[in-house]
Amino acid sequence: MNISWKWLGEFVDLTGITPEEAADKLTMSGLEVAGVTSTMAPGLEKVITARITAQEKHPQADKLSLCTVDDGRQTYTIVCGASNMKAGDHVALAPVGTKLPNGLQIKKSKIRGVVSAGMLCSAAELGLEEESTGILILPPDTPLGEPVFSCLGLDDHVLEIEITPNRGDCLSVIGVAREIAALYERRFSYPAPKVSGGEPPTPELITIDIEDPELCPRYVGRIARELVIAESPLWLQQRLAAAGVRAINNIVDITNYVMLETGQPLHAFDLERVRDRRIIVRRAGGDREFTTLDDVKRQLDPDTLMICDGQGPVAIAGIMGGQNSEITATTTQVLIESAFFQPASIRRSSRLLGLATEASYRFERGVDPEGCGLAADRAVALLVELAQAQPAGGRLDANPRPYQAPEVTIRTDYCNRLLGIELEPAAIENILARLQLQPRETTPGTFTTRIPGYRFDLEREADLIEEVARLYGYHHLPTTLPLIRERGGGSADDSLLAAVKELAVAYGYCEAVNYSFMDPKALDMLGIPAGDERRRLVQLRNPLNEEMSAMRTTLLPALLHNLSTNFRASCRNIRLFELGKIFIAVEGEKLPDERLCLAGAATGTRYREHFAAPEANIDFYDLKGFIEELAAFFHLDFAFDRQGIELYHHPGRAAAIMLGERQIGSLGQLHPDISDYLDINQEIFVFELALPSLLAAAGRRPVFQALPRYPASYRDLAIVVDRQLPAAELVRTIREVSKLIAAVEIFDVYEGNQIPADKKSIAVRLTFRDLNKTLTDKKVNAIIDKITRRLQQEFSGEIR
């Protein structure tokens, strides 16, 4: 926010303080000032005030005038092309040698045969306006020969302040002035508008009904009549311009001016267009469309708070007014709205509408519920001064839920212990008083404060201690090293999880770290059934957007989004994994069930592009190999089952991951329909498994096994079995035959002309080993016979 230095001086004594010094002190107290700039460009101090004593036509040009100009010390002959001036007007004179902001250097020059000794300037040429239709005419009582900017009070500086979201109280001139007064221990004063009572009383001209006091606890209305719409005076335009606000007319400019000054957004309604002379504050309900001041038809959410008259909406509360009640050139009486709206409601409506304004920016951060009346009075006083308005009597203040100031207590000993300093109770009391917190000592060294309405950020003792630190000065706090007590390393689970990440990286995966939020529609994309526990969502009360409105119940949607984003950026070979928590809502419980999961997504080629690398794409077995390596790391045996695969998998190219009799995850190819939805024309493979069961079952200590002293024996078998039989079942059955079978590895699967169409041949290599002696062929052959009989009995398997 941009703040005028001279404007600040109206509320706090700035004597002896430079803008740069104040900027440094504000920054050191936590209110960062990004820069200080002068409103007057270099060289403009030479532009002085003067009076036109005579004006006549140029003898050689019909559109030029010859002006005789007096600055109180000497006279000048000036050739001027403007036509809005006359003899007796006070003007801005740029003598020879002046350099204007547009780069023009004023020189003595002959124009159509007449020497011009300077230039009469417009507001645009002085940088006060974007464009002007004539030269700048100054007030008739302007003294002569004075620098124009100083004379008009326009020699100012602007502080560019970065306001943090918790300091909405500093989104105003008054708010920053309060900070400076507290930092420098100067007296601070609020504006004191004086509005004489008029007739008729305001309650006879308008009624105000608040139907939703939760969203609008207070609504103040004031009426000004018989006003004249005109251009705002130069000083007001300049202050608005310094704050980055464009001047429109005196009515609109006054509402903007008061908002910048007090932090309270105002809205002006044309009273003649307020139907039934009634204001109703309610939710939109059945009103689904509304045209705002910017001539855009907005679709309304039923819970959007609206300002209505007797027949329908006239404004979106706290955001923007409507065309049907806007100020026009024929407006003669206005209703000034000054209200307090619940910040979360305005924030939500602003996001839904995609409409952010200066008003909504302030309401979202919280305005002072106790300041509504002051702002309304200030606006009416300016309307009387600048628009010749006649105020109606008093103001109408609908206040169904008056502000109840909370009280917070601070203890001197705790404050000193937390900050590492030794402040006396009197020093803390002084700081709290400078912040206008009205401290009172309840017990020795303990102070209870009243939190004013504009300080939404002060909720507990720690907040008050931070305020003490700010005003005491962070740079005065002692620098000490933290006390670190020696502790053991991380938990065993932490070490295992770190190893899991290292293993995934070794397999070519990159770690993704996503938000813990998700779009509930992502579950529809994945085809998660209605009764699945992943449908038990923890909804956020105030989500950033619909895509982040619930806590995630699966890691895959975010990973697929990451993969899609990379694919659109022309990355074709992608392997991503994420290790994080999912959140399942538990009926009757406040907190969800948090579970640690590991998920991955991969697409593209198996190997990096290289002349010696074979051309092969990632497939099911790449993921299966990684999962098996993970099981080996944990000293566990995983099984893979075709039952229990997810709907988002490709049928026939997926498997459930089993740990004993329990399914802990799944892996496989993503269904082609989902790949098409993601606009990825490559096969995508994904996996997701729950880690708690895995961590609980994992062998904590690696078991040492000596190198075998006796050689192993090997046999290869090709078994013809039913085509639908899972290979894992075959391997499990073979291993159960004898403890002397050290390993069973599948090295070929054949389906073809040499075996029946409903059969397949699985070739396995068997490793036999006895740790105590050398196995004989007779012993190995006996085990082979047992295997043959077992496979025949259970699967009707035949040895080829």
PDB file of N, CA and C in Angstrom, residues 674-737:
ATOM      1  N   ILE A 674      -8.271 -43.459 -18.582  1.00  0.00           N
ATOM      2  CA  ILE A 674      -7.732 -42.397 -17.739  1.00  0.00           C
ATOM      3  C   ILE A 674      -6.524 -41.756 -18.410  1.00  0.00           C
ATOM      4  N   SER A 675      -5.704 -42.568 -19.084  1.00  0.00           N
ATOM      5  CA  SER A 675      -4.569 -42.004 -19.835  1.00  0.00           C
ATOM      6  C   SER A 675      -5.062 -41.041 -20.901  1.00  0.00           C
ATOM      7  N   ASP A 676      -6.152 -41.400 -21.573  1.00  0.00           N
ATOM      8  CA  ASP A 676      -6.725 -40.508 -22.584  1.00  0.00           C
ATOM      9  C   ASP A 676      -7.248 -39.238 -21.942  1.00  0.00           C
ATOM     10  N   TYR A 677      -7.881 -39.368 -20.766  1.00  0.00           N
ATOM     11  CA  TYR A 677      -8.394 -38.199 -20.049  1.00  0.00           C
ATOM     12  C   TYR A 677      -7.261 -37.240 -19.700  1.00  0.00           C
ATOM     13  N   LEU A 678      -6.102 -37.829 -19.347  1.00  0.00           N
ATOM     14  CA  LEU A 678      -4.937 -37.006 -19.019  1.00  0.00           C
ATOM     15  C   LEU A 678      -4.210 -36.519 -20.261  1.00  0.00           C
ATOM     16  N   ASP A 679      -4.676 -36.954 -21.437  1.00  0.00           N
ATOM     17  CA  ASP A 679      -4.080 -36.568 -22.722  1.00  0.00           C
ATOM     18  C   ASP A 679      -2.613 -37.025 -22.803  1.00  0.00           C
ATOM     19  N   ILE A 680      -2.378 -38.269 -22.357  1.00  0.00           N
ATOM     20  CA  ILE A 680      -1.049 -38.869 -22.427  1.00  0.00           C
ATOM     21  C   ILE A 680      -1.144 -40.114 -23.302  1.00  0.00           C
ATOM     22  N   ASN A 681      -0.463 -40.098 -24.431  1.00  0.00           N
ATOM     23  CA  ASN A 681      -0.560 -41.199 -25.394  1.00  0.00           C
ATOM     24  C   ASN A 681       0.537 -42.235 -25.175  1.00  0.00           C
ATOM     25  N   GLN A 682       0.847 -42.518 -23.924  1.00  0.00           N
ATOM     26  CA  GLN A 682       1.802 -43.550 -23.549  1.00  0.00           C
ATOM     27  C   GLN A 682       1.189 -44.389 -22.432  1.00  0.00           C
ATOM     28  N   GLU A 683       1.644 -45.617 -22.310  1.00  0.00           N
ATOM     29  CA  GLU A 683       1.197 -46.447 -21.204  1.00  0.00           C
ATOM     30  C   GLU A 683       1.762 -45.903 -19.889  1.00  0.00           C
ATOM     31  N   ILE A 684       0.898 -45.810 -18.893  1.00  0.00           N
ATOM     32  CA  ILE A 684       1.292 -45.302 -17.576  1.00  0.00           C
ATOM     33  C   ILE A 684       1.129 -46.444 -16.568  1.00  0.00           C
ATOM     34  N   PHE A 685       2.108 -46.600 -15.699  1.00  0.00           N
ATOM     35  CA  PHE A 685       2.052 -47.634 -14.676  1.00  0.00           C
ATOM     36  C   PHE A 685       2.126 -46.969 -13.305  1.00  0.00           C
ATOM     37  N   VAL A 686       1.269 -47.445 -12.399  1.00  0.00           N
ATOM     38  CA  VAL A 686       1.182 -46.816 -11.077  1.00  0.00           C
ATOM     39  C   VAL A 686       1.178 -47.885  -9.995  1.00  0.00           C
ATOM     40  N   PHE A 687       1.578 -47.489  -8.816  1.00  0.00           N
ATOM     41  CA  PHE A 687       1.456 -48.353  -7.648  1.00  0.00           C
ATOM     42  C   PHE A 687       1.154 -47.495  -6.435  1.00  0.00           C
ATOM     43  N   GLU A 688       0.522 -48.096  -5.446  1.00  0.00           N
ATOM     44  CA  GLU A 688       0.279 -47.441  -4.170  1.00  0.00           C
ATOM     45  C   GLU A 688       0.167 -48.521  -3.110  1.00  0.00           C
ATOM     46  N   LEU A 689       0.876 -48.358  -2.008  1.00  0.00           N
ATOM     47  CA  LEU A 689       0.775 -49.328  -0.926  1.00  0.00           C
ATOM     48  C   LEU A 689       0.863 -48.623   0.416  1.00  0.00           C
ATOM     49  N   ALA A 690       0.157 -49.222   1.401  1.00  0.00           N
ATOM     50  CA  ALA A 690       0.148 -48.684   2.755  1.00  0.00           C
ATOM     51  C   ALA A 690       1.402 -49.135   3.482  1.00  0.00           C
ATOM     52  N   LEU A 691       2.042 -48.206   4.174  1.00  0.00           N
ATOM     53  CA  LEU A 691       3.298 -48.520   4.856  1.00  0.00           C
ATOM     54  C   LEU A 691       3.153 -48.970   6.308  1.00  0.00           C
ATOM     55  N   PRO A 692       2.097 -48.574   7.045  1.00  0.00           N
ATOM     56  CA  PRO A 692       2.035 -48.979   8.446  1.00  0.00           C
ATOM     57  C   PRO A 692       2.132 -50.497   8.645  1.00  0.00           C
ATOM     58  N   SER A 693       1.374 -51.260   7.844  1.00  0.00           N
ATOM     59  CA  SER A 693       1.429 -52.720   7.976  1.00  0.00           C
ATOM     60  C   SER A 693       2.807 -53.238   7.623  1.00  0.00           C
ATOM     61  N   LEU A 694       3.398 -52.644   6.625  1.00  0.00           N
ATOM     62  CA  LEU A 694       4.726 -53.065   6.188  1.00  0.00           C
ATOM     63  C   LEU A 694       5.761 -52.783   7.261  1.00  0.00           C
ATOM     64  N   LEU A 695       5.688 -51.588   7.866  1.00  0.00           N
ATOM     65  CA  LEU A 695       6.644 -51.231   8.913  1.00  0.00           C
ATOM     66  C   LEU A 695       6.468 -52.117  10.148  1.00  0.00           C
ATOM     67  N   ALA A 696       5.205 -52.436  10.462  1.00  0.00           N
ATOM     68  CA  ALA A 696       4.943 -53.257  11.645  1.00  0.00           C
ATOM     69  C   ALA A 696       5.464 -54.672  11.467  1.00  0.00           C
ATOM     70  N   ALA A 697       5.426 -55.185  10.220  1.00  0.00           N
ATOM     71  CA  ALA A 697       5.839 -56.567   9.976  1.00  0.00           C
ATOM     72  C   ALA A 697       7.305 -56.695   9.618  1.00  0.00           C
ATOM     73  N   ALA A 698       7.962 -55.580   9.344  1.00  0.00           N
ATOM     74  CA  ALA A 698       9.334 -55.637   8.860  1.00  0.00           C
ATOM     75  C   ALA A 698      10.278 -56.172   9.920  1.00  0.00           C
ATOM     76  N   GLY A 699      11.248 -56.951   9.496  1.00  0.00           N
ATOM     77  CA  GLY A 699      12.290 -57.417  10.398  1.00  0.00           C
ATOM     78  C   GLY A 699      13.180 -56.244  10.776  1.00  0.00           C
ATOM     79  N   ARG A 700      13.275 -55.930  12.062  1.00  0.00           N
ATOM     80  CA  ARG A 700      14.016 -54.754  12.482  1.00  0.00           C
ATOM     81  C   ARG A 700      15.518 -54.965  12.359  1.00  0.00           C
ATOM     82  N   ARG A 701      15.969 -56.210  12.520  1.00  0.00           N
ATOM     83  CA  ARG A 701      17.402 -56.454  12.468  1.00  0.00           C
ATOM     84  C   ARG A 701      17.707 -57.406  11.313  1.00  0.00           C
ATOM     85  N   PRO A 702      18.675 -57.081  10.482  1.00  0.00           N
ATOM     86  CA  PRO A 702      19.067 -58.024   9.436  1.00  0.00           C
ATOM     87  C   PRO A 702      19.676 -59.269  10.071  1.00  0.00           C
ATOM     88  N   VAL A 703      19.304 -60.419   9.536  1.00  0.00           N
ATOM     89  CA  VAL A 703      19.788 -61.693  10.076  1.00  0.00           C
ATOM     90  C   VAL A 703      21.029 -62.116   9.307  1.00  0.00           C
ATOM     91  N   PHE A 704      22.112 -62.396  10.043  1.00  0.00           N
ATOM     92  CA  PHE A 704      23.358 -62.826   9.397  1.00  0.00           C
ATOM     93  C   PHE A 704      23.226 -64.274   8.951  1.00  0.00           C
ATOM     94  N   GLN A 705      23.669 -64.517   7.761  1.00  0.00           N
ATOM     95  CA  GLN A 705      23.685 -65.873   7.242  1.00  0.00           C
ATOM     96  C   GLN A 705      25.065 -66.132   6.637  1.00  0.00           C
ATOM     97  N   ALA A 706      25.728 -67.161   7.130  1.00  0.00           N
ATOM     98  CA  ALA A 706      27.084 -67.477   6.653  1.00  0.00           C
ATOM     99  C   ALA A 706      27.054 -67.945   5.205  1.00  0.00           C
ATOM    100  N   LEU A 707      28.157 -67.772   4.517  1.00  0.00           N
ATOM    101  CA  LEU A 707      28.268 -68.279   3.157  1.00  0.00           C
ATOM    102  C   LEU A 707      28.138 -69.801   3.165  1.00  0.00           C
ATOM    103  N   PRO A 708      27.370 -70.356   2.228  1.00  0.00           N
ATOM    104  CA  PRO A 708      27.187 -71.824   2.218  1.00  0.00           C
ATOM    105  C   PRO A 708      28.502 -72.564   1.966  1.00  0.00           C
ATOM    106  N   ARG A 709      28.681 -73.645   2.735  1.00  0.00           N
ATOM    107  CA  ARG A 709      29.903 -74.448   2.592  1.00  0.00           C
ATOM    108  C   ARG A 709      29.740 -75.527   1.529  1.00  0.00           C
ATOM    109  N   TYR A 710      28.482 -75.831   1.198  1.00  0.00           N
ATOM    110  CA  TYR A 710      28.237 -76.937   0.269  1.00  0.00           C
ATOM    111  C   TYR A 710      27.558 -76.402  -0.984  1.00  0.00           C
ATOM    112  N   PRO A 711      27.858 -76.997  -2.136  1.00  0.00           N
ATOM    113  CA  PRO A 711      27.327 -76.476  -3.409  1.00  0.00           C
ATOM    114  C   PRO A 711      25.829 -76.705  -3.540  1.00  0.00           C
ATOM    115  N   ALA A 712      25.221 -75.861  -4.356  1.00  0.00           N
ATOM    116  CA  ALA A 712      23.796 -75.987  -4.643  1.00  0.00           C
ATOM    117  C   ALA A 712      23.588 -76.873  -5.868  1.00  0.00           C
ATOM    118  N   SER A 713      22.384 -77.379  -5.992  1.00  0.00           N
ATOM    119  CA  SER A 713      21.988 -78.148  -7.175  1.00  0.00           C
ATOM    120  C   SER A 713      20.878 -77.383  -7.880  1.00  0.00           C
ATOM    121  N   TYR A 714      20.827 -77.485  -9.185  1.00  0.00           N
ATOM    122  CA  TYR A 714      19.871 -76.708  -9.973  1.00  0.00           C
ATOM    123  C   TYR A 714      19.084 -77.644 -10.889  1.00  0.00           C
ATOM    124  N   ARG A 715      17.808 -77.356 -11.062  1.00  0.00           N
ATOM    125  CA  ARG A 715      16.983 -78.090 -12.006  1.00  0.00           C
ATOM    126  C   ARG A 715      16.044 -77.086 -12.697  1.00  0.00           C
ATOM    127  N   ASP A 716      15.794 -77.320 -13.959  1.00  0.00           N
ATOM    128  CA  ASP A 716      14.822 -76.511 -14.704  1.00  0.00           C
ATOM    129  C   ASP A 716      13.607 -77.374 -15.000  1.00  0.00           C
ATOM    130  N   LEU A 717      12.435 -76.827 -14.743  1.00  0.00           N
ATOM    131  CA  LEU A 717      11.183 -77.527 -15.036  1.00  0.00           C
ATOM    132  C   LEU A 717      10.285 -76.632 -15.873  1.00  0.00           C
ATOM    133  N   ALA A 718       9.582 -77.237 -16.803  1.00  0.00           N
ATOM    134  CA  ALA A 718       8.538 -76.541 -17.563  1.00  0.00           C
ATOM    135  C   ALA A 718       7.230 -77.227 -17.255  1.00  0.00           C
ATOM    136  N   ILE A 719       6.296 -76.509 -16.651  1.00  0.00           N
ATOM    137  CA  ILE A 719       5.041 -77.077 -16.189  1.00  0.00           C
ATOM    138  C   ILE A 719       3.903 -76.487 -16.999  1.00  0.00           C
ATOM    139  N   VAL A 720       3.064 -77.336 -17.551  1.00  0.00           N
ATOM    140  CA  VAL A 720       1.885 -76.903 -18.294  1.00  0.00           C
ATOM    141  C   VAL A 720       0.723 -76.850 -17.315  1.00  0.00           C
ATOM    142  N   VAL A 721       0.138 -75.667 -17.165  1.00  0.00           N
ATOM    143  CA  VAL A 721      -0.981 -75.468 -16.227  1.00  0.00           C
ATOM    144  C   VAL A 721      -2.074 -74.683 -16.921  1.00  0.00           C
ATOM    145  N   ASP A 722      -3.186 -74.530 -16.207  1.00  0.00           N
ATOM    146  CA  ASP A 722      -4.307 -73.758 -16.730  1.00  0.00           C
ATOM    147  C   ASP A 722      -3.860 -72.318 -16.997  1.00  0.00           C
ATOM    148  N   ARG A 723      -4.353 -71.742 -18.097  1.00  0.00           N
ATOM    149  CA  ARG A 723      -3.928 -70.400 -18.518  1.00  0.00           C
ATOM    150  C   ARG A 723      -4.266 -69.336 -17.491  1.00  0.00           C
ATOM    151  N   GLN A 724      -5.309 -69.553 -16.705  1.00  0.00           N
ATOM    152  CA  GLN A 724      -5.740 -68.544 -15.733  1.00  0.00           C
ATOM    153  C   GLN A 724      -5.028 -68.651 -14.398  1.00  0.00           C
ATOM    154  N   LEU A 725      -4.181 -69.686 -14.221  1.00  0.00           N
ATOM    155  CA  LEU A 725      -3.517 -69.863 -12.941  1.00  0.00           C
ATOM    156  C   LEU A 725      -2.442 -68.783 -12.732  1.00  0.00           C
ATOM    157  N   PRO A 726      -2.506 -68.042 -11.612  1.00  0.00           N
ATOM    158  CA  PRO A 726      -1.451 -67.061 -11.340  1.00  0.00           C
ATOM    159  C   PRO A 726      -0.109 -67.758 -11.109  1.00  0.00           C
ATOM    160  N   ALA A 727       0.924 -67.211 -11.692  1.00  0.00           N
ATOM    161  CA  ALA A 727       2.250 -67.803 -11.539  1.00  0.00           C
ATOM    162  C   ALA A 727       2.672 -67.817 -10.077  1.00  0.00           C
ATOM    163  N   ALA A 728       2.235 -66.839  -9.300  1.00  0.00           N
ATOM    164  CA  ALA A 728       2.605 -66.789  -7.886  1.00  0.00           C
ATOM    165  C   ALA A 728       2.102 -68.008  -7.130  1.00  0.00           C
ATOM    166  N   GLU A 729       0.912 -68.496  -7.495  1.00  0.00           N
ATOM    167  CA  GLU A 729       0.387 -69.690  -6.854  1.00  0.00           C
ATOM    168  C   GLU A 729       1.288 -70.882  -7.120  1.00  0.00           C
ATOM    169  N   LEU A 730       1.763 -71.000  -8.348  1.00  0.00           N
ATOM    170  CA  LEU A 730       2.649 -72.100  -8.724  1.00  0.00           C
ATOM    171  C   LEU A 730       3.951 -72.031  -7.920  1.00  0.00           C
ATOM    172  N   VAL A 731       4.540 -70.850  -7.819  1.00  0.00           N
ATOM    173  CA  VAL A 731       5.789 -70.678  -7.095  1.00  0.00           C
ATOM    174  C   VAL A 731       5.600 -70.997  -5.608  1.00  0.00           C
ATOM    175  N   ARG A 732       4.487 -70.517  -5.032  1.00  0.00           N
ATOM    176  CA  ARG A 732       4.226 -70.767  -3.614  1.00  0.00           C
ATOM    177  C   ARG A 732       4.098 -72.259  -3.343  1.00  0.00           C
ATOM    178  N   THR A 733       3.398 -72.954  -4.204  1.00  0.00           N
ATOM    179  CA  THR A 733       3.192 -74.390  -4.014  1.00  0.00           C
ATOM    180  C   THR A 733       4.507 -75.157  -4.099  1.00  0.00           C
ATOM    181  N   ILE A 734       5.348 -74.792  -5.050  1.00  0.00           N
ATOM    182  CA  ILE A 734       6.636 -75.476  -5.196  1.00  0.00           C
ATOM    183  C   ILE A 734       7.489 -75.277  -3.953  1.00  0.00           C
ATOM    184  N   ARG A 735       7.516 -74.079  -3.404  1.00  0.00           N
ATOM    185  CA  ARG A 735       8.367 -73.784  -2.246  1.00  0.00           C
ATOM    186  C   ARG A 735       7.900 -74.530  -1.006  1.00  0.00           C
ATOM    187  N   GLU A 736       6.601 -74.826  -0.942  1.00  0.00           N
ATOM    188  CA  GLU A 736       6.070 -75.522   0.227  1.00  0.00           C
ATOM    189  C   GLU A 736       6.446 -76.996   0.256  1.00  0.00           C
ATOM    190  N   VAL A 737       6.945 -77.541  -0.858  1.00  0.00           N
ATOM    191  CA  VAL A 737       7.230 -78.981  -0.938  1.00  0.00           C
ATOM    192  C   VAL A 737       8.388 -79.368  -0.030  1.00  0.00           C
TER     193      VAL A 737
END
